[in-house]
Each structure stands twice: as structure tokens, then as C-alpha cells.
Tab-separated table of C-alpha atoms in Angstrom:
chain	number	residue	atom	x	y	z
G	1285	MET	CA	-66.347	-2.810	-56.270
G	1286	LYS	CA	-63.227	-0.699	-56.293
G	1287	ASP	CA	-64.204	0.893	-52.970
G	1288	GLY	CA	-64.877	-2.552	-51.506
G	1289	ALA	CA	-61.524	-3.853	-52.680
G	1290	LYS	CA	-59.735	-0.928	-51.084
G	1291	LYS	CA	-61.515	-1.541	-47.762
G	1292	SER	CA	-60.667	-5.246	-47.851
G	1293	THR	CA	-57.014	-4.530	-48.630
G	1294	SER	CA	-56.913	-1.926	-45.881
G	1295	ALA	CA	-58.418	-4.339	-43.398
G	1296	ARG	CA	-55.885	-7.025	-44.248
G	1297	ALA	CA	-53.041	-4.540	-43.941
G	1298	GLY	CA	-54.377	-3.309	-40.619
G	1299	GLY	CA	-54.712	-6.854	-39.307
G	1300	SER	CA	-51.194	-7.707	-40.353
G	1301	SER	CA	-49.860	-4.580	-38.718
G	1302	GLY	CA	-51.728	-5.275	-35.501
G	1303	SER	CA	-50.409	-8.820	-35.359
G	1304	GLY	CA	-46.862	-7.614	-35.905
G	1305	SER	CA	-47.271	-5.066	-33.131
G	1306	SER	CA	-48.535	-7.757	-30.784
G	1307	ARG	CA	-45.614	-10.040	-31.519
G	1308	SER	CA	-43.194	-7.158	-31.063
G	1309	GLY	CA	-44.733	-6.297	-27.707
G	1310	SER	CA	-44.563	-9.931	-26.610
G	1311	SER	CA	-40.948	-10.129	-27.691
G	1312	ALA	CA	-40.125	-6.976	-25.733
G	1313	LYS	CA	-41.737	-8.435	-22.615
G	1314	LYS	CA	-39.720	-11.624	-22.961
G	1315	THR	CA	-36.517	-9.650	-23.405
G	1316	THR	CA	-37.247	-7.543	-20.325
G	1317	SER	CA	-38.091	-10.608	-18.281
G	1318	SER	CA	-34.937	-12.384	-19.414
G	1319	SER	CA	-32.776	-9.393	-18.498
G	1320	ALA	CA	-34.335	-9.145	-15.052
G	1321	ASN	CA	-33.707	-12.826	-14.318
G	1322	PRO	CA	-30.485	-13.928	-15.971
G	1323	PRO	CA	-30.202	-17.726	-16.282
G	1324	GLY	CA	-28.240	-19.565	-13.630
G	1325	ASN	CA	-28.850	-17.126	-10.769
G	1326	GLN	CA	-32.237	-17.106	-9.075
G	1327	THR	CA	-30.995	-15.213	-6.005
G	1328	PRO	CA	-30.602	-11.556	-7.101
G	1329	ASN	CA	-30.051	-10.309	-3.541
G	1330	THR	CA	-27.029	-12.575	-3.210
G	1331	PRO	CA	-25.454	-12.670	-6.689
G	1332	ASP	CA	-22.636	-14.945	-5.512
G	1333	VAL	CA	-25.162	-17.731	-4.858
G	1334	ASN	CA	-25.570	-19.500	-8.202
G	1335	GLU	CA	-28.323	-22.137	-8.005
G	1336	SER	CA	-27.469	-23.734	-11.346
G	1337	GLU	CA	-23.853	-24.183	-10.295
G	1338	ILE	CA	-24.902	-25.643	-6.944
G	1339	ALA	CA	-27.266	-28.078	-8.698
G	1340	ARG	CA	-24.323	-29.475	-10.666
G	1341	LEU	CA	-22.508	-30.515	-7.462
G	1342	LYS	CA	-22.441	-34.183	-6.493
G	1343	VAL	CA	-24.519	-35.406	-3.563
G	1344	ASP	CA	-21.464	-36.083	-1.377
G	1345	GLU	CA	-20.109	-32.598	-2.037
G	1346	LEU	CA	-23.484	-31.022	-1.218
G	1347	ARG	CA	-23.612	-32.910	2.079
G	1348	SER	CA	-20.019	-31.946	2.865
G	1349	ARG	CA	-20.706	-28.253	2.274
G	1350	LEU	CA	-23.851	-28.362	4.384
G	1351	ARG	CA	-22.012	-30.080	7.259
G	1352	ALA	CA	-19.305	-27.415	7.064
G	1353	ARG	CA	-22.027	-24.787	7.520
G	1354	GLY	CA	-23.425	-26.601	10.564
G	1355	VAL	CA	-26.515	-28.019	8.807
G	1356	ALA	CA	-27.418	-31.408	10.288
G	1357	GLY	CA	-29.724	-34.202	9.107
G	1358	THR	CA	-28.437	-34.382	5.538
G	1359	ALA	CA	-27.844	-38.163	5.450
G	1360	ASP	CA	-31.389	-39.019	4.337
G	1361	MET	CA	-31.930	-35.988	2.086
G	1362	GLN	CA	-32.297	-36.369	-1.690
G	1363	LYS	CA	-30.233	-34.212	-4.042
G	1364	ALA	CA	-33.045	-31.721	-4.738
G	1365	ASP	CA	-33.501	-31.169	-1.004
G	1366	LEU	CA	-29.746	-30.839	-0.491
G	1367	VAL	CA	-29.571	-28.169	-3.208
G	1368	LYS	CA	-32.454	-26.229	-1.624
G	1369	ALA	CA	-30.893	-26.500	1.822
G	1370	LEU	CA	-27.504	-25.246	0.628
G	1371	VAL	CA	-29.043	-22.359	-1.320
G	1372	LYS	CA	-31.084	-21.400	1.747
G	1373	SER	CA	-28.022	-21.577	3.989
G	1374	LEU	CA	-25.927	-19.478	1.610
G	1375	THR	CA	-28.722	-16.956	1.087
G	1376	HIS	CA	-29.350	-16.404	4.781
G	1377	LYS	CA	-25.686	-16.546	5.766
G	1378	SER	CA	-24.036	-15.126	2.662
G	1379	GLY	CA	-20.286	-15.027	3.057
G	1380	ALA	CA	-20.245	-17.132	6.209
G	1381	SER	CA	-19.046	-20.281	4.475
G	1382	SER	CA	-16.011	-18.686	2.833
G	1383	SER	CA	-14.829	-17.227	6.115
G	1384	GLY	CA	-15.803	-20.164	8.267
G	1385	GLY	CA	-18.465	-18.076	10.039
G	1386	GLY	CA	-16.403	-17.731	13.223
G	1387	GLY	CA	-18.950	-19.525	15.392
G	1388	VAL	CA	-18.024	-22.596	17.429
G	1389	ARG	CA	-18.944	-25.938	15.882
G	1390	LYS	CA	-20.753	-28.081	18.418
G	1391	GLY	CA	-21.133	-31.831	18.766
G	1392	PRO	CA	-20.988	-34.769	21.197
G	1393	GLN	CA	-17.187	-34.613	21.509
G	1394	ASN	CA	-16.850	-30.920	22.446
G	1395	SER	CA	-14.294	-30.646	25.250
G	1396	LYS	CA	-14.257	-28.462	28.360
G	1397	SER	CA	-11.651	-26.338	26.569
G	1398	ILE	CA	-14.349	-25.266	24.112
G	1399	LYS	CA	-16.838	-24.605	26.889
G	1400	TYR	CA	-14.540	-22.249	28.787
G	1401	ALA	CA	-12.819	-20.569	25.833
G	1402	GLN	CA	-13.755	-17.093	24.653
G	1403	GLU	CA	-15.463	-17.280	21.261
G	1404	ILE	CA	-13.871	-15.125	18.552
G	1405	THR	CA	-16.066	-14.536	15.499
G	1406	SER	CA	-14.112	-11.860	13.596
G	1407	VAL	CA	-10.770	-10.056	13.461
G	1408	ASP	CA	-12.376	-7.193	15.381
G	1409	ASP	CA	-12.836	-9.297	18.531
G	1410	GLU	CA	-10.230	-8.853	21.271
G	1411	PRO	CA	-9.194	-11.301	24.019
G	1412	GLU	CA	-10.619	-10.374	27.409
G	1413	ARG	CA	-7.164	-10.679	29.007
G	1414	PRO	CA	-3.649	-12.038	28.313
G	1415	GLY	CA	-3.503	-15.811	28.507
G	1416	ARG	CA	-7.203	-16.190	27.708
G	1417	SER	CA	-8.090	-19.394	25.897
G	1418	LEU	CA	-9.822	-18.535	22.585
G	1419	VAL	CA	-11.785	-20.510	19.992
G	1420	THR	CA	-12.829	-19.673	16.431
G	1421	THR	CA	-13.648	-21.093	12.997
G	1422	ASP	CA	-13.140	-17.797	11.159
G	1423	HIS	CA	-10.617	-18.234	8.343
G	1424	GLU	CA	-9.259	-14.688	8.453
G	1425	VAL	CA	-8.721	-14.806	12.228
G	1426	ILE	CA	-6.803	-18.086	11.878
G	1427	ARG	CA	-4.748	-16.905	8.916
G	1428	ARG	CA	-3.753	-13.636	10.617
G	1429	TRP	CA	-2.828	-15.465	13.817
G	1430	ALA	CA	-0.544	-17.876	11.948
G	1431	GLU	CA	1.035	-15.269	9.671
G	1432	ALA	CA	1.800	-12.979	12.633
G	1433	ARG	CA	3.968	-15.847	13.917
G	1434	LYS	CA	5.484	-16.664	10.492
G	1435	GLY	CA	3.483	-19.884	10.539
G	1436	VAL	CA	2.736	-21.802	7.341
G	1437	PRO	CA	-0.176	-24.209	6.755
G	1438	THR	CA	0.942	-27.837	6.736
G	1439	THR	CA	-0.219	-31.425	7.012
G	1440	VAL	CA	1.575	-34.258	8.787
G	1441	ASP	CA	3.308	-36.268	6.080
G	1442	GLY	CA	1.988	-39.802	5.777
G	1443	THR	CA	-1.470	-39.039	7.214
G	1444	GLU	CA	-3.075	-38.146	3.861
G	1445	HIS	CA	-5.909	-40.326	2.583
G	1446	ASP	CA	-7.940	-40.471	-0.645
G	1447	GLY	CA	-5.976	-37.552	-2.054
G	1448	HIS	CA	-6.952	-35.263	0.843
G	1449	ALA	CA	-4.733	-33.557	3.401
G	1450	GLY	CA	-4.166	-35.496	6.597
G	1451	VAL	CA	-3.629	-34.111	10.103
G	1452	LEU	CA	-3.508	-30.319	9.956
G	1453	ARG	CA	-0.775	-28.320	11.628
G	1454	PHE	CA	1.115	-25.030	11.417
G	1455	ASP	CA	4.875	-24.992	11.070
G	1456	PHE	CA	6.849	-22.157	12.650
G	1457	PRO	CA	10.229	-22.100	10.828
G	1458	SER	CA	11.715	-19.709	13.383
G	1459	ASN	CA	11.493	-22.546	15.912
G	1460	GLY	CA	13.171	-24.968	13.501
G	1461	ARG	CA	11.524	-26.876	10.659
G	1462	GLU	CA	9.688	-30.062	11.597
G	1463	GLN	CA	10.586	-32.729	9.054
G	1464	ARG	CA	7.262	-34.555	9.176
G	1465	LEU	CA	5.293	-31.458	8.213
G	1466	ARG	CA	4.529	-30.847	4.537
G	1467	GLU	CA	3.460	-27.365	3.451
G	1468	ILE	CA	0.083	-27.077	1.696
G	1469	SER	CA	-1.948	-24.149	0.368
G	1470	TRP	CA	-4.245	-22.103	2.557
G	1471	GLU	CA	-7.126	-23.174	0.303
G	1472	GLU	CA	-6.452	-26.862	0.940
G	1473	TRP	CA	-5.882	-26.265	4.662
G	1474	PHE	CA	-9.195	-24.437	5.133
G	1475	ARG	CA	-11.116	-26.838	2.895
G	1476	THR	CA	-9.989	-29.719	5.098
G	1477	PHE	CA	-10.636	-27.659	8.244
G	1478	ASP	CA	-14.251	-27.032	7.158
G	1479	GLU	CA	-14.936	-30.527	5.824
G	1480	ARG	CA	-13.912	-32.010	9.180
G	1481	ARG	CA	-15.868	-29.365	11.100
G	1482	LEU	CA	-12.863	-28.482	13.257
G	1483	ASN	CA	-12.579	-25.789	15.919
G	1484	PHE	CA	-9.386	-23.751	16.321
G	1485	ILE	CA	-8.443	-23.341	20.004
G	1486	TYR	CA	-5.573	-20.923	20.611
G	1487	GLN	CA	-3.982	-18.079	22.576
G	1488	GLU	CA	-2.921	-14.648	21.402
G	1489	GLU	CA	-0.708	-13.994	24.423
G	1490	ARG	CA	0.555	-15.911	27.408
G	1491	SER	CA	-0.435	-14.742	30.865
G	1492	ASP	CA	2.819	-12.732	31.041
G	1493	GLY	CA	1.800	-10.782	27.918
G	1494	LYS	CA	4.287	-12.432	25.552
G	1495	GLN	CA	3.108	-13.733	22.183
G	1496	SER	CA	1.854	-17.321	22.346
G	1497	ASN	CA	2.134	-19.993	19.645
G	1498	PHE	CA	-0.263	-22.345	21.405
G	1499	PHE	CA	-3.058	-23.815	19.296
G	1500	ARG	CA	-5.061	-27.017	19.031
G	1501	LEU	CA	-7.534	-28.340	16.477
G	1502	GLU	CA	-10.541	-30.153	17.849
G	1503	SER	CA	-13.465	-31.978	16.251
G	1504	PRO	CA	-16.886	-31.807	17.947
G	1505	ASP	CA	-17.859	-35.082	16.240
G	1506	ARG	CA	-15.003	-37.429	17.138
G	1507	GLU	CA	-12.243	-37.814	19.688
G	1508	ASP	CA	-9.322	-37.649	17.236
G	1509	GLY	CA	-9.854	-34.059	16.026
């Protein structure tokens, strides 16, 4: 009886130990899995794309961001589809949204100026010749162009609506301040620029080689860009 009791006690101890080991192993697996896939970011190859954060955006904001990235057909999409579309766009074109992408935005109201202008997609692109008409949506290209001419981002006072900037312009103080222009931040200027899907048409130099301040903002979707 004593031997039997020892065996029974040993068996119970062994079973308890085995169960503990199993739970420990399961816990370790869960910990490893959790570390490999931190919550809120299901796109490890593009860590700046946070799906959970995108899912918290409102439907109108999702549609606005998709339009700014050139994604069409969002009017009839449900929120879940909008989230997937934005994540896909950001994943495949990571970084393009924050810089504007550089590519020309196209639509029914594109003018001949767009058609014949040289497309500039990054600060590394050079005009083919002095006086060449250029077009871009790249934020850094636009910012450098304006700052090289001491230009500041502005909106035309009185054209604001719903708390958003109105008509976008640059003011060049060296030419004399324009009273109707109100200075705004670069962030607000570019946010409005992207939301309205504008193209930036401009010149680096005039045909005589002198620096040019010419620019125009144009919408491919409406006549009053």
C-alpha cells in the first residue's frame, strides 16, 4: 500500500508538472506572437501605416485622403472598404501622400497648359530649358520654389469657408505686400492643395534665364481651380 501511494502521488505530481509546462509553453507562444505583431499596426513593411488609426477616421476624411491620392470611385464605398483602399494605397505608395507624389492630377478640366508642361516629380528633376512650363504636385518641389523667391504661403482673405483656407496664393514681400493675402502655415496650405486635388503650374526661369515668379494653381475637376 505504501508503494502504491507513492506511485499515485508521483503520478499526480508528474501530471501537475506537465500541465504547468504546457501552459508555460502556450504563454510563451502568445508572448512571441504578440511581440511579432504589435497591436494597431498590421503593416510591418510600412510601419508608418497604422491601420487602427486609419480605421478611426471619419468617412468624409477617408474619402478626402483617397481623392488626394488619386483614388476614384469612393462615393459609393462603405467605411470598411474605404479603410482597406487607403491602407492599400499607403502601403503601395508609402510616402507619396505626404509629399504629394509629384505626379500630375488628371480630370475633365485639365487645361492645355498641363498637357504641354514638363512634369516634375522630385527636387532632382531639372527643366529641359529656360522658360519651360512645368507642373508638379510634389510638396518639397513647391516649397523650395517658393522659399527661393522669399514667398510665403497665403490664402486670399475673405474666401475661407467652413473653417478651411480659401483661394491659395504665394505672397512675395520683396514685390510689396498684397493686403488681401493672409499668411497661413505650410501644413494648412498643402492640406488644402491636396484636398482640392490641385496642380502647381510654374516656371523656374524666364526664357532670358532670369528667375521667374510665375505660377498658377489649377484643378482637374472644376474650372475655378
